[in-house]
PDB file of C-alpha atoms and ligand atoms in Angstrom:
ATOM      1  CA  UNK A   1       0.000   0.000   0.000  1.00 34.00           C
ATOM      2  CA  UNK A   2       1.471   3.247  -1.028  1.00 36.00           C
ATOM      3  CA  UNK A   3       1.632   5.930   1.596  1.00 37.00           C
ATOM      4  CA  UNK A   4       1.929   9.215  -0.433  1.00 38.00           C
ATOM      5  CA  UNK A   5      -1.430  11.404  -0.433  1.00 38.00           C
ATOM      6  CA  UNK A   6      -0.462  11.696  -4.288  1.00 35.00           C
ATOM      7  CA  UNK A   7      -1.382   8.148  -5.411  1.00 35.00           C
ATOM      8  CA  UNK A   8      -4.216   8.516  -2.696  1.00 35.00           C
ATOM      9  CA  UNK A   9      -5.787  11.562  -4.960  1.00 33.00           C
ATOM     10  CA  UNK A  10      -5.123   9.696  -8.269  1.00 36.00           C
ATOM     11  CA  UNK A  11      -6.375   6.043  -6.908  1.00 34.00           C
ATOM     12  CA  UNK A  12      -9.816   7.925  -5.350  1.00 35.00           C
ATOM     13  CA  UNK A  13     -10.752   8.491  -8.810  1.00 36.00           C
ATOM     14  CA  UNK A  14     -11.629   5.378 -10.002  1.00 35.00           C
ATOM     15  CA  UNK A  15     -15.063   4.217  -8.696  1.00 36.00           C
ATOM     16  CA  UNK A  16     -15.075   0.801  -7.118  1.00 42.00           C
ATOM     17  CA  UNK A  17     -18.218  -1.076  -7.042  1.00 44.00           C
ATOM     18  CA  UNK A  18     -17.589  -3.098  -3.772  1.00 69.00           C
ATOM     19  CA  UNK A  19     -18.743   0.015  -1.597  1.00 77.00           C
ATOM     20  CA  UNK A  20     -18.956  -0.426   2.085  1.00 88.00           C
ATOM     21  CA  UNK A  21     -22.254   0.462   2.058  1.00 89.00           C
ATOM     22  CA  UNK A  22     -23.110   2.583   5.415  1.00 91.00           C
ATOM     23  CA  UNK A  23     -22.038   3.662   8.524  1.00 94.00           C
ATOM     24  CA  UNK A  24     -24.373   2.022  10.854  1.00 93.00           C
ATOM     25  CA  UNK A  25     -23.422   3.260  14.570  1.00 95.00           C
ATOM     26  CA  UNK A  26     -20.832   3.574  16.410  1.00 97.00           C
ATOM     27  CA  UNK A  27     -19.845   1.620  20.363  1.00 97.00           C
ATOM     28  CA  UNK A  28     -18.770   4.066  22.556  1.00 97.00           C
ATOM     29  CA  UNK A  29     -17.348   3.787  25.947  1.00 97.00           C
ATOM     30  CA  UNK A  30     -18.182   6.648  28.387  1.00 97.00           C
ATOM     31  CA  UNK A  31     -17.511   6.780  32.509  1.00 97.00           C
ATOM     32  CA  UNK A  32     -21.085   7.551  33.247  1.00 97.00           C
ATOM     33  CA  UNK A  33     -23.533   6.039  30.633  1.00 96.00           C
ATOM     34  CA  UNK A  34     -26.951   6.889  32.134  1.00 96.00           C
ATOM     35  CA  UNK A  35     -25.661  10.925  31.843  1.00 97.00           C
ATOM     36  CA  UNK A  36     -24.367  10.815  28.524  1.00 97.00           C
ATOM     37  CA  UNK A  37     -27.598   8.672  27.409  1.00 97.00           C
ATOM     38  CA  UNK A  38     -29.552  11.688  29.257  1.00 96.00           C
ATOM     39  CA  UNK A  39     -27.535  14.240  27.242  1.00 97.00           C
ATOM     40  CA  UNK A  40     -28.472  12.493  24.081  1.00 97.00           C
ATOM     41  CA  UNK A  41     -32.094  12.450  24.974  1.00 96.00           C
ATOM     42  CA  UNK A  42     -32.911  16.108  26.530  1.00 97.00           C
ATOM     43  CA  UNK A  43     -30.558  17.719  24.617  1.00 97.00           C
ATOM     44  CA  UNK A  44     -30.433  16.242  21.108  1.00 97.00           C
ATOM     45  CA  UNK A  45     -33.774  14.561  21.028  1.00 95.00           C
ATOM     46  CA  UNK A  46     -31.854  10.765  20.275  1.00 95.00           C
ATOM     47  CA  UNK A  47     -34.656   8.029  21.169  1.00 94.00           C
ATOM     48  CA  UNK A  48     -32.734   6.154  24.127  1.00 95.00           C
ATOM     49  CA  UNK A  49     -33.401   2.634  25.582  1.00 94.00           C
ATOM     50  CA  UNK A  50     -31.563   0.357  27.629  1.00 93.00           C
ATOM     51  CA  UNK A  51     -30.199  -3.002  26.067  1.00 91.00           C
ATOM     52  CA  UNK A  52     -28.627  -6.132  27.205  1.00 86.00           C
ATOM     53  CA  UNK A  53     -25.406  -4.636  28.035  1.00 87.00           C
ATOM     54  CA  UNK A  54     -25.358  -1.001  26.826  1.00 92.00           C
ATOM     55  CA  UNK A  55     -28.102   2.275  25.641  1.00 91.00           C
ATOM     56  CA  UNK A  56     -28.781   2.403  22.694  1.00 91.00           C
ATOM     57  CA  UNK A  57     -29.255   6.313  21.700  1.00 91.00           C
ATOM     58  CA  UNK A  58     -31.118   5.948  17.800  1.00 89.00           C
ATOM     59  CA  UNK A  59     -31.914   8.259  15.131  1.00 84.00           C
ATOM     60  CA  UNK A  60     -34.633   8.395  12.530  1.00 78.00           C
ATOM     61  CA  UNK A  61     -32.726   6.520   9.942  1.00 63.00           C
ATOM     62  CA  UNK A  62     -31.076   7.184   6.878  1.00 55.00           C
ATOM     63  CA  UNK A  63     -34.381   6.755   4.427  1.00 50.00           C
ATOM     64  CA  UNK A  64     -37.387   7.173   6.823  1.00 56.00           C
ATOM     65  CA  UNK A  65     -38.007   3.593   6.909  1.00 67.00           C
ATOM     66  CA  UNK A  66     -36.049   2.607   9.773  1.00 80.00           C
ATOM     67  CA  UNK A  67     -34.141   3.437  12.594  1.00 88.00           C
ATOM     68  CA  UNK A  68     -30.635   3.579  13.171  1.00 91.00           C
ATOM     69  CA  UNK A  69     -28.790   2.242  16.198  1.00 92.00           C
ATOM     70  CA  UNK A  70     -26.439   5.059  16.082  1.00 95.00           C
ATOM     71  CA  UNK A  71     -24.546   5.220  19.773  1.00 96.00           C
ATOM     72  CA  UNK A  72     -24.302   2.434  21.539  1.00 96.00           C
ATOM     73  CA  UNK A  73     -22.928   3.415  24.917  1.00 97.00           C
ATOM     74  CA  UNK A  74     -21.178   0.949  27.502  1.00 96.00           C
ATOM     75  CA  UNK A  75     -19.270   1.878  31.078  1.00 96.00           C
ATOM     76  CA  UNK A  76     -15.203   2.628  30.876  1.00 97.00           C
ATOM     77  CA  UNK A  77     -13.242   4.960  32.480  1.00 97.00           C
ATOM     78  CA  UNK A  78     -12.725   7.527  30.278  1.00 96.00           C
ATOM     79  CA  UNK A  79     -14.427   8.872  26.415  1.00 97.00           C
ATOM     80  CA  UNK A  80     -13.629   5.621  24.150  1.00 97.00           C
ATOM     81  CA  UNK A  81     -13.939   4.563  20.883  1.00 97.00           C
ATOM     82  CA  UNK A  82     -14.892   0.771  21.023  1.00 97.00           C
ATOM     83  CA  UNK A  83     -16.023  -0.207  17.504  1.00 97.00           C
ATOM     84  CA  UNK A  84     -17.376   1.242  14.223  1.00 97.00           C
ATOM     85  CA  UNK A  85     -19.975  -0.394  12.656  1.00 96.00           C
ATOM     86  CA  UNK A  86     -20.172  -0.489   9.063  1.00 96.00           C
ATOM     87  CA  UNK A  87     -23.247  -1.820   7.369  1.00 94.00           C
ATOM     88  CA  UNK A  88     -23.331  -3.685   3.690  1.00 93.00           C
ATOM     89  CA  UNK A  89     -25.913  -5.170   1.253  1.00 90.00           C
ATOM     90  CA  UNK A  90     -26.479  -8.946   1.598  1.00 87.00           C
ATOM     91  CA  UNK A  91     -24.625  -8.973  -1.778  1.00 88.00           C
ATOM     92  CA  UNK A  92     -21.915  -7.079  -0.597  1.00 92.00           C
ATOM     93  CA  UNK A  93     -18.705  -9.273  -1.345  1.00 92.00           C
ATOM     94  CA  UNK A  94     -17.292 -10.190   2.193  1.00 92.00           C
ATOM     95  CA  UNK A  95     -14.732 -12.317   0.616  1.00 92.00           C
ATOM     96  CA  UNK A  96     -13.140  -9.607  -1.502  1.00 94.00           C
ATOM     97  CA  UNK A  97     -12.922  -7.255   1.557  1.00 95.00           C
ATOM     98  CA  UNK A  98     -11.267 -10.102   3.794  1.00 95.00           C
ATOM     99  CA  UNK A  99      -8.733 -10.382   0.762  1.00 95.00           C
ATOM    100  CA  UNK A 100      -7.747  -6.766   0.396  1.00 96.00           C
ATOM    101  CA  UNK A 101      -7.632  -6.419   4.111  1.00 96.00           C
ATOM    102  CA  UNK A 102      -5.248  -9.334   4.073  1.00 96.00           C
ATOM    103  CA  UNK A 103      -3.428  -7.727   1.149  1.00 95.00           C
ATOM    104  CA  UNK A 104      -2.868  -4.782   3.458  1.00 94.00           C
ATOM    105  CA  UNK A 105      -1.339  -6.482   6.330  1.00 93.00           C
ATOM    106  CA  UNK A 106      -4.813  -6.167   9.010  1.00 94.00           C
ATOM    107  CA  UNK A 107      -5.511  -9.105  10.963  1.00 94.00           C
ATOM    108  CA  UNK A 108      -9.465 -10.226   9.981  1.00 96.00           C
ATOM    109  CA  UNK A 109     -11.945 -12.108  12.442  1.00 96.00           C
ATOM    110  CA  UNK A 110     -15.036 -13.965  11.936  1.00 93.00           C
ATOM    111  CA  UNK A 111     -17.536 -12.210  14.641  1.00 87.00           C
ATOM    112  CA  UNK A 112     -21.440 -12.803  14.002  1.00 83.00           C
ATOM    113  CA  UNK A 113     -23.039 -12.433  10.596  1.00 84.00           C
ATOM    114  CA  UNK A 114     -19.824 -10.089  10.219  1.00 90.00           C
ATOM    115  CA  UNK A 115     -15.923  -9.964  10.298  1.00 96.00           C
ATOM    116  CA  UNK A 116     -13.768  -7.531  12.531  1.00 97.00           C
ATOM    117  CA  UNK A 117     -10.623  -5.671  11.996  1.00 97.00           C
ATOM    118  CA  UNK A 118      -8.910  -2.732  12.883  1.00 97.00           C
ATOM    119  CA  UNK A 119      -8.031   0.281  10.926  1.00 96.00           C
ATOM    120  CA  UNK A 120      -4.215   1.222  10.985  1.00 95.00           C
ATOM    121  CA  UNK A 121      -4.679   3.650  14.004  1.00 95.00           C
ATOM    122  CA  UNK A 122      -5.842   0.448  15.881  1.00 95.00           C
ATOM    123  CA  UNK A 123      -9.347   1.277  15.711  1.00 96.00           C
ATOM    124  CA  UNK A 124     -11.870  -1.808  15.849  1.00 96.00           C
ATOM    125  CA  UNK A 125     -14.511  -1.904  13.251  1.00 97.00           C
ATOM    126  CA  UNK A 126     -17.134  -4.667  12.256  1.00 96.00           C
ATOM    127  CA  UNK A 127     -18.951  -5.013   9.078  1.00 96.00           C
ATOM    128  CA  UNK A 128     -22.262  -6.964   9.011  1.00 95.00           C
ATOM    129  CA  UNK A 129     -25.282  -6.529   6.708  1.00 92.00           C
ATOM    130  CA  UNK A 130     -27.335  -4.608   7.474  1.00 90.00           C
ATOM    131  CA  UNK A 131     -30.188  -6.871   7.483  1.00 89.00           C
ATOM    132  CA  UNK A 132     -29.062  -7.621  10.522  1.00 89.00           C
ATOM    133  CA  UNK A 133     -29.191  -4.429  12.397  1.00 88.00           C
ATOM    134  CA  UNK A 134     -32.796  -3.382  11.616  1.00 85.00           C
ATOM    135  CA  UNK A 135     -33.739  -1.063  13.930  1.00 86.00           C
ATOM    136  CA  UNK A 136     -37.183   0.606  14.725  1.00 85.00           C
ATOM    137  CA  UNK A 137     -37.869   4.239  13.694  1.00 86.00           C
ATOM    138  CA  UNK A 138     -38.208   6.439  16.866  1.00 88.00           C
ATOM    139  CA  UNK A 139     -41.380   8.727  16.569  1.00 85.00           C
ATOM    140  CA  UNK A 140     -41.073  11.284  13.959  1.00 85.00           C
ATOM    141  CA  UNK A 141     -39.375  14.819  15.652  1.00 90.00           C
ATOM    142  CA  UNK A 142     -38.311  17.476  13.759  1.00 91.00           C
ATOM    143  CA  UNK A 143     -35.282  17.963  16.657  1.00 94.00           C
ATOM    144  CA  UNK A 144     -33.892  14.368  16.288  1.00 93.00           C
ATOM    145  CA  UNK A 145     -31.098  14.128  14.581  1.00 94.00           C
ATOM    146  CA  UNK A 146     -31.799  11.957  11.244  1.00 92.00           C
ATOM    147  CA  UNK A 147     -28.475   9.790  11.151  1.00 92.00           C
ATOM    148  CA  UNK A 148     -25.068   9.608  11.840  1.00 95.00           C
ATOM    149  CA  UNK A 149     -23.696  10.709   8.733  1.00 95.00           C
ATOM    150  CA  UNK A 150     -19.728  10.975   9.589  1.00 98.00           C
ATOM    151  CA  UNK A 151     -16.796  10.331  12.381  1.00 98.00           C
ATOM    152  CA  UNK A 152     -13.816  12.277  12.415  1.00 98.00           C
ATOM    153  CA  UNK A 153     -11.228  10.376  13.659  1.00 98.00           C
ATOM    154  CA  UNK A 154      -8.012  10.711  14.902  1.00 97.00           C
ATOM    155  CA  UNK A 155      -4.606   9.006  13.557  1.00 97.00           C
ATOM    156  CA  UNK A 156      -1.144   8.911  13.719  1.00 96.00           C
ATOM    157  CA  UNK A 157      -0.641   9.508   9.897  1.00 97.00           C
ATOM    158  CA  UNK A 158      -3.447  10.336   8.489  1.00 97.00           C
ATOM    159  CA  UNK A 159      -2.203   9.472   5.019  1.00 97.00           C
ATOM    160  CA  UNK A 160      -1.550   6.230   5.919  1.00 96.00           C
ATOM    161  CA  UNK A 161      -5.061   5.961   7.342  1.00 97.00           C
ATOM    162  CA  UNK A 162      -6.347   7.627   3.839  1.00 97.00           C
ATOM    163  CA  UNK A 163      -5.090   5.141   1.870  1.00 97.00           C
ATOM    164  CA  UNK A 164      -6.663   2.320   3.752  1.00 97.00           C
ATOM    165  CA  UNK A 165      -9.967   3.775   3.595  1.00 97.00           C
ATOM    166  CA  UNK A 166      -9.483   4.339  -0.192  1.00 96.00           C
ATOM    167  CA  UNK A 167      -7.897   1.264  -0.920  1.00 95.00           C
ATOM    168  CA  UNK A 168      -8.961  -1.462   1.619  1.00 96.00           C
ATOM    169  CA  UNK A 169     -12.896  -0.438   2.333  1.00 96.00           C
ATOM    170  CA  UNK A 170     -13.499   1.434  -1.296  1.00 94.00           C
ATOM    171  CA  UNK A 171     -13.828   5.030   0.103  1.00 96.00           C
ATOM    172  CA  UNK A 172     -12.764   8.218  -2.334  1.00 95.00           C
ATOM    173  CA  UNK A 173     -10.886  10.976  -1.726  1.00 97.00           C
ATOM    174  CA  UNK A 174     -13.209  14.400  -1.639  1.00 97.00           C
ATOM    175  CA  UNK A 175     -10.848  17.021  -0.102  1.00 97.00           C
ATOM    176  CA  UNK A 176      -7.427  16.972   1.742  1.00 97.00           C
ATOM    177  CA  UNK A 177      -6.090  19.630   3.727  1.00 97.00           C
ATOM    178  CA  UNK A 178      -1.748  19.336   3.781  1.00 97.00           C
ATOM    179  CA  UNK A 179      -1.225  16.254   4.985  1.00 96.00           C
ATOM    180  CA  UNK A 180      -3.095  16.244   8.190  1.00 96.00           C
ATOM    181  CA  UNK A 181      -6.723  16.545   7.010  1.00 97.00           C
ATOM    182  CA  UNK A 182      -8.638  14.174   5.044  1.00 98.00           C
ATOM    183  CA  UNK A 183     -12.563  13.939   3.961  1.00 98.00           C
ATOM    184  CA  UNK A 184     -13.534  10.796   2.311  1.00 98.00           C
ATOM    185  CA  UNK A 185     -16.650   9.518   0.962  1.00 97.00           C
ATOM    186  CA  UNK A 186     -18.749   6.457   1.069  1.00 95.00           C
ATOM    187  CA  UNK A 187     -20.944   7.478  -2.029  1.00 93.00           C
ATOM    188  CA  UNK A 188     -22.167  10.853  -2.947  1.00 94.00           C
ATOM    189  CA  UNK A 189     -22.393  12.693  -0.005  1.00 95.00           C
ATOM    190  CA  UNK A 190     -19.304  14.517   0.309  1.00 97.00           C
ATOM    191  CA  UNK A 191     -17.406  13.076   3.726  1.00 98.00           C
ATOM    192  CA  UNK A 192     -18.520  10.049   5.991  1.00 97.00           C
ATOM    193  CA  UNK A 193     -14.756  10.006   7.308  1.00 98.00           C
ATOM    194  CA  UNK A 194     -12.504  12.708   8.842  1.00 98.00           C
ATOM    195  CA  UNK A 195      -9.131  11.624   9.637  1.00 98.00           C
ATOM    196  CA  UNK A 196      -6.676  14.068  11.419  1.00 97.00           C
ATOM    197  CA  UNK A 197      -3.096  13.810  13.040  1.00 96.00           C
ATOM    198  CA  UNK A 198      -3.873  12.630  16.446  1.00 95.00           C
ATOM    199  CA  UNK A 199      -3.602  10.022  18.993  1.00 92.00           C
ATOM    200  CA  UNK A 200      -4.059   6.217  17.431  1.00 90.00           C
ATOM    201  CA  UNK A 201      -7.818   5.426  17.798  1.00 86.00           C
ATOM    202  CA  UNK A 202      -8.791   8.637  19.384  1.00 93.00           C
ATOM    203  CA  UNK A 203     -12.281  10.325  18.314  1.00 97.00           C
ATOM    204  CA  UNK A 204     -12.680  14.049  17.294  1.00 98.00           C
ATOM    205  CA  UNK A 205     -16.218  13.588  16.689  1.00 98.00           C
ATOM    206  CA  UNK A 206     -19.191  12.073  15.538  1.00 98.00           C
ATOM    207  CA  UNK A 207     -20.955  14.310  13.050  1.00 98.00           C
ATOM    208  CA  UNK A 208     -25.044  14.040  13.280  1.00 97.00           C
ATOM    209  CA  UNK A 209     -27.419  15.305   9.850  1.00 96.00           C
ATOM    210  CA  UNK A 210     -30.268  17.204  11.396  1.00 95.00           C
ATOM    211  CA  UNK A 211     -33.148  19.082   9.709  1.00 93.00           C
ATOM    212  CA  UNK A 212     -31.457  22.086   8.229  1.00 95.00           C
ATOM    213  CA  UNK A 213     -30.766  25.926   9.447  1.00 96.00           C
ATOM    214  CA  UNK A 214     -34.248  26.200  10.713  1.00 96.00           C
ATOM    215  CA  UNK A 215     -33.680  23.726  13.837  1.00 96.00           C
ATOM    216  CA  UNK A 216     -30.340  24.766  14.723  1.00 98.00           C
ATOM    217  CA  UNK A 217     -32.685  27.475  17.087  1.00 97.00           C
ATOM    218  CA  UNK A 218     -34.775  25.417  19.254  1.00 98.00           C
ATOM    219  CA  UNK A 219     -31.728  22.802  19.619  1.00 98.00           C
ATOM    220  CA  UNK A 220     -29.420  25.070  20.813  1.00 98.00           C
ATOM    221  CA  UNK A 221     -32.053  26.970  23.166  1.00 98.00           C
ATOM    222  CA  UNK A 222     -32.789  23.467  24.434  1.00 97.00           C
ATOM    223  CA  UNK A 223     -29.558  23.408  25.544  1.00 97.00           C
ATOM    224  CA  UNK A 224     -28.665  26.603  26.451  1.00 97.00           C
ATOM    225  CA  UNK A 225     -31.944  25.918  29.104  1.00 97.00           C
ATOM    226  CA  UNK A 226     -29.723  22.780  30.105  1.00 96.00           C
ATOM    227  CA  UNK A 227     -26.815  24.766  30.843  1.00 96.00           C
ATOM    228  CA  UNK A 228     -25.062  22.873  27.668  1.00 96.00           C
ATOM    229  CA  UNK A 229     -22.596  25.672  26.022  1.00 95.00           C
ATOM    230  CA  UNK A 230     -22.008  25.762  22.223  1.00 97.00           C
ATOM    231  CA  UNK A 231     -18.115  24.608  22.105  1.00 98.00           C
ATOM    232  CA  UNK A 232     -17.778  25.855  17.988  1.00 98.00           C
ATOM    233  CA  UNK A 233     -20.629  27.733  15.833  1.00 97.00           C
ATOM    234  CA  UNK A 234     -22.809  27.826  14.017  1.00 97.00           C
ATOM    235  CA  UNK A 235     -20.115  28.573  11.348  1.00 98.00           C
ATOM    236  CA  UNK A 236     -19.925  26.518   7.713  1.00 98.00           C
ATOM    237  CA  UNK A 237     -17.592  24.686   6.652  1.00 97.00           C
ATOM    238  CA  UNK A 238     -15.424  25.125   3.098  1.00 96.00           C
ATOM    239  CA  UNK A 239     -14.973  20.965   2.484  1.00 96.00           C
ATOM    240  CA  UNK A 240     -18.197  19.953   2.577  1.00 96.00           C
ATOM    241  CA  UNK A 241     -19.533  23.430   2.123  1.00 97.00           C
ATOM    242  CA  UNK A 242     -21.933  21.932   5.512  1.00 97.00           C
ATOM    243  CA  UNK A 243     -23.351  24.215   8.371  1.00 98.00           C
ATOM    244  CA  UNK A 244     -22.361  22.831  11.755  1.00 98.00           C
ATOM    245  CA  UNK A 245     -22.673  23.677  15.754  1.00 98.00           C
ATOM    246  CA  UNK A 246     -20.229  21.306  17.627  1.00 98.00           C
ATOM    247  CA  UNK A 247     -21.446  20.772  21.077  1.00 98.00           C
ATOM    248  CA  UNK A 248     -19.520  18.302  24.210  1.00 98.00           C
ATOM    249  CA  UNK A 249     -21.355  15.917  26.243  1.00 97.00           C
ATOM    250  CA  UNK A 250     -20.549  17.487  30.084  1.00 97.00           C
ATOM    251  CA  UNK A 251     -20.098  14.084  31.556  1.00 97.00           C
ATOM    252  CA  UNK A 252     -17.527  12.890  28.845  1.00 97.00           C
ATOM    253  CA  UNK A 253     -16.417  15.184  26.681  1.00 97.00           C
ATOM    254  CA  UNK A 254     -18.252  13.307  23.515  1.00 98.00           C
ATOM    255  CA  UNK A 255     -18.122  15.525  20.850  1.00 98.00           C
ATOM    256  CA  UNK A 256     -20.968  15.900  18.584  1.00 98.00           C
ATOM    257  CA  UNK A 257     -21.343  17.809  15.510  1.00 98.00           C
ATOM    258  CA  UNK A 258     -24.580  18.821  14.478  1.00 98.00           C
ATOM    259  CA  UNK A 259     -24.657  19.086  10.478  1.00 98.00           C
ATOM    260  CA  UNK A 260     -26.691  20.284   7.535  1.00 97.00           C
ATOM    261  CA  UNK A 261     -26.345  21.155   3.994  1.00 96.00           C
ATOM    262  CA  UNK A 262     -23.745  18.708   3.587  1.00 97.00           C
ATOM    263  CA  UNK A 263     -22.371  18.923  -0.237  1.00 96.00           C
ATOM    264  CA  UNK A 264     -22.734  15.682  -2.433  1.00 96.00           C
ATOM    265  CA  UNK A 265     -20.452  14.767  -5.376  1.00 95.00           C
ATOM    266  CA  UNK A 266     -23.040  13.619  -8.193  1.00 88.00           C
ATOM    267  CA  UNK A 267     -20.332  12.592 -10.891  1.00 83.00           C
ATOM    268  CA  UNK A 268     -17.775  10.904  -8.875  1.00 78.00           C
ATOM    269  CA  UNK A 269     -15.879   9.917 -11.731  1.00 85.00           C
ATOM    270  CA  UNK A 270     -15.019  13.082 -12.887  1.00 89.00           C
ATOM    271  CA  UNK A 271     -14.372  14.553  -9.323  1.00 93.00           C
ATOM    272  CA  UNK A 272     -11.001  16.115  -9.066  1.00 93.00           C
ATOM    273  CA  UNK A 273     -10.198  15.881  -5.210  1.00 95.00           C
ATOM    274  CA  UNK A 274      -9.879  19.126  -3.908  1.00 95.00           C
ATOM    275  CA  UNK A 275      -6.179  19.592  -2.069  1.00 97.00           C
ATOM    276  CA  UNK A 276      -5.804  22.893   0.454  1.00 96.00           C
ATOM    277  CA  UNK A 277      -2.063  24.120   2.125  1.00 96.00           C
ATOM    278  CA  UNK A 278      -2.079  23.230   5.744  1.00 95.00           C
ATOM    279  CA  UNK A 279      -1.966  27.305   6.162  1.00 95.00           C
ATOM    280  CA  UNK A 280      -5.156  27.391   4.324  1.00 94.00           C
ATOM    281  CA  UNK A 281      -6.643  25.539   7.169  1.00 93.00           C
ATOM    282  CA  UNK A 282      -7.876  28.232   9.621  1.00 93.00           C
ATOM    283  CA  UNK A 283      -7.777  30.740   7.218  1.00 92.00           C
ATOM    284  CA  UNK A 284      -9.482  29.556   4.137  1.00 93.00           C
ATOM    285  CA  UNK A 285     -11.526  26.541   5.367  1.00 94.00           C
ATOM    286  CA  UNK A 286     -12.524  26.039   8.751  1.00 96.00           C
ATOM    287  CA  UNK A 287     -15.420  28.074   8.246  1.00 97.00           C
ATOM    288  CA  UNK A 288     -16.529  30.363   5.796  1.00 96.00           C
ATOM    289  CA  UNK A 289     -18.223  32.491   8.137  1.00 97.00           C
ATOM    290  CA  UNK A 290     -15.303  33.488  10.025  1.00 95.00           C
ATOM    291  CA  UNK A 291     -15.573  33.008  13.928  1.00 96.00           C
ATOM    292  CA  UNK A 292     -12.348  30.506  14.537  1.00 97.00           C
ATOM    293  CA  UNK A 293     -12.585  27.423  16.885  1.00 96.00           C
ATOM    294  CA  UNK A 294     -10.952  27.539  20.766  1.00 96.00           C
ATOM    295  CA  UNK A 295      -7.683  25.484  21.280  1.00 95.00           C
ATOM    296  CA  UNK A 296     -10.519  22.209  22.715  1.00 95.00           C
ATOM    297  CA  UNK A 297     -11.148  22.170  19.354  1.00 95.00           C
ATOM    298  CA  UNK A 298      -7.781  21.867  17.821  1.00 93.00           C
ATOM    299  CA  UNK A 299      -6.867  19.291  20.220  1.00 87.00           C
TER     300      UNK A 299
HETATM  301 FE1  FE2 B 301     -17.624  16.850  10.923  1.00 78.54          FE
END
């Protein structure tokens, strides 16, 4: 696997058909569960319910129809990332990903209707179709977030990281900023991965569609009322051209971006991935409205 962020931009072009589908949720370990679940529900409006061993904060879904299991939230001792949980068509060829991923050097385990594996900063993912994660729709709510639509995560080198995504699970390359920001894309939709320099495995955040500008109101006054503070926004970012309002969970520092107007990419094969100087980071694309983020942010 090549490790240059060229031959990242030049492979991202070519469309594979052997897309990993969706993300489907995401395991999170947090010190206090029954807080962070409460967060979730008075804050964000996520339907929450307890389940065998964890709570299960949901969504709407992606299409309407169902629901999606997007947090699931078990005891540790500090803000975790325990598993992300990709979701495929029955067709989806299982085989062919257990090859590449062998190809690439990660170790692959049978778990469920699934396999498991770990992305090259060490964090643990599952793939399973989707079939069997079907999840009831909570009650229709204009505040509930409709999906989990990206994580930003955190890696040691982020170009390494890229090219797994691109080459292993059949992502593409939307935007790169130097050599320390990437946005790749499942499908259309223009990022559902972040990867940054960081800590192997850590989270930045997990990045939640909602309704559009017209909600970002009553959510945040909700909050405000709850004595939750706005940690970045509203503002709008340049990749992805989406508005945003990050928020923290107070009992574990869970990030969550609230996001709208994401950009999509209707002719992927003729998408030239946008590259950005690291200096054009704050400057040029953090957010096009100006306001910049504190140093949490940055972290
Ligand atoms: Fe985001």
């Amino acid at each position: 696997m090549s490790s240059t962020s060229a031959s990242i931009a030049e492979r991202a072009g070519a469309a594979r058909s052997d897309s990993i589908g969706r993300l489907g949720g995401v395991r999170v370990g947090v010190p206090d569960p029954p807080a962070t679940a409460a967060f979730l529900r008075d804050g964000l409006s996520f339907a929450v319910a307890d389940a065998d061993d964890s709570i299960v904060a949901s969504c709407v879904g992606d299409y309407g129809r169902s629901g999606q299991a997007a947090i699931e939230l078990r005891e540790a001792t500090e803000l975790t990332l325990i598993e992300v949980i990709w979701e495929v068509a029955d067709d989806y060829d299982v085989a062919a990903l257990e090859a590449r991923l062998h190809a690439s050097g990660r170790p692959v385990t049978q778990r469920g209707d699934g396999v498991a594996f770990t992305d090259p900063a060490g964090v643990p993912m599952t793939c399973v179709p989707a079939t069997v994660r079907q999840h009831p729709a909570p009650p229709h709510d204009p505040l509930r977030p409709r999906r989990l639509g990206h994580i930003n995560l955190k890696a040691p080198d982020p170009v390494a990281a890229s090219a797994f995504y691109v080459e292993v699970l059949g992502l593409r390359l939307s935007e790169q900023i130097g050599e320390n920001l990437f946005f790749l894309r499942i499908a259309s939709e223009h990022h559902n991965i972040g990867l940054r320099g960081g800590e192997s495995g850590g989270l930045h955040h997990l990045g939640f569609e909602i309704e559009g500008w017209n909600v970002y109101q009553p959510i945040l006054d909700r909050l405000a009322e709850l004595g939750v503070a706005i940690e970045y926004g509203p503002g709008r970012h340049r990749p992805g051209n989406n508005l945003f309002a990050y928020l923290r969970d107070p009992s574990s520092g869970l990030r969550i971006e609230l996001f709208a107007d994401m950009a999509h990419i209707a002719d992927g094969t003729a998408y030239e991935p946008r590259r950005w100087q690291a200096t054009d980071r704050l400057s040029k694309t953090i957010n096009r409205w100006g306001p910049l983020p504190p140093a949490s942010f940055l972290e």
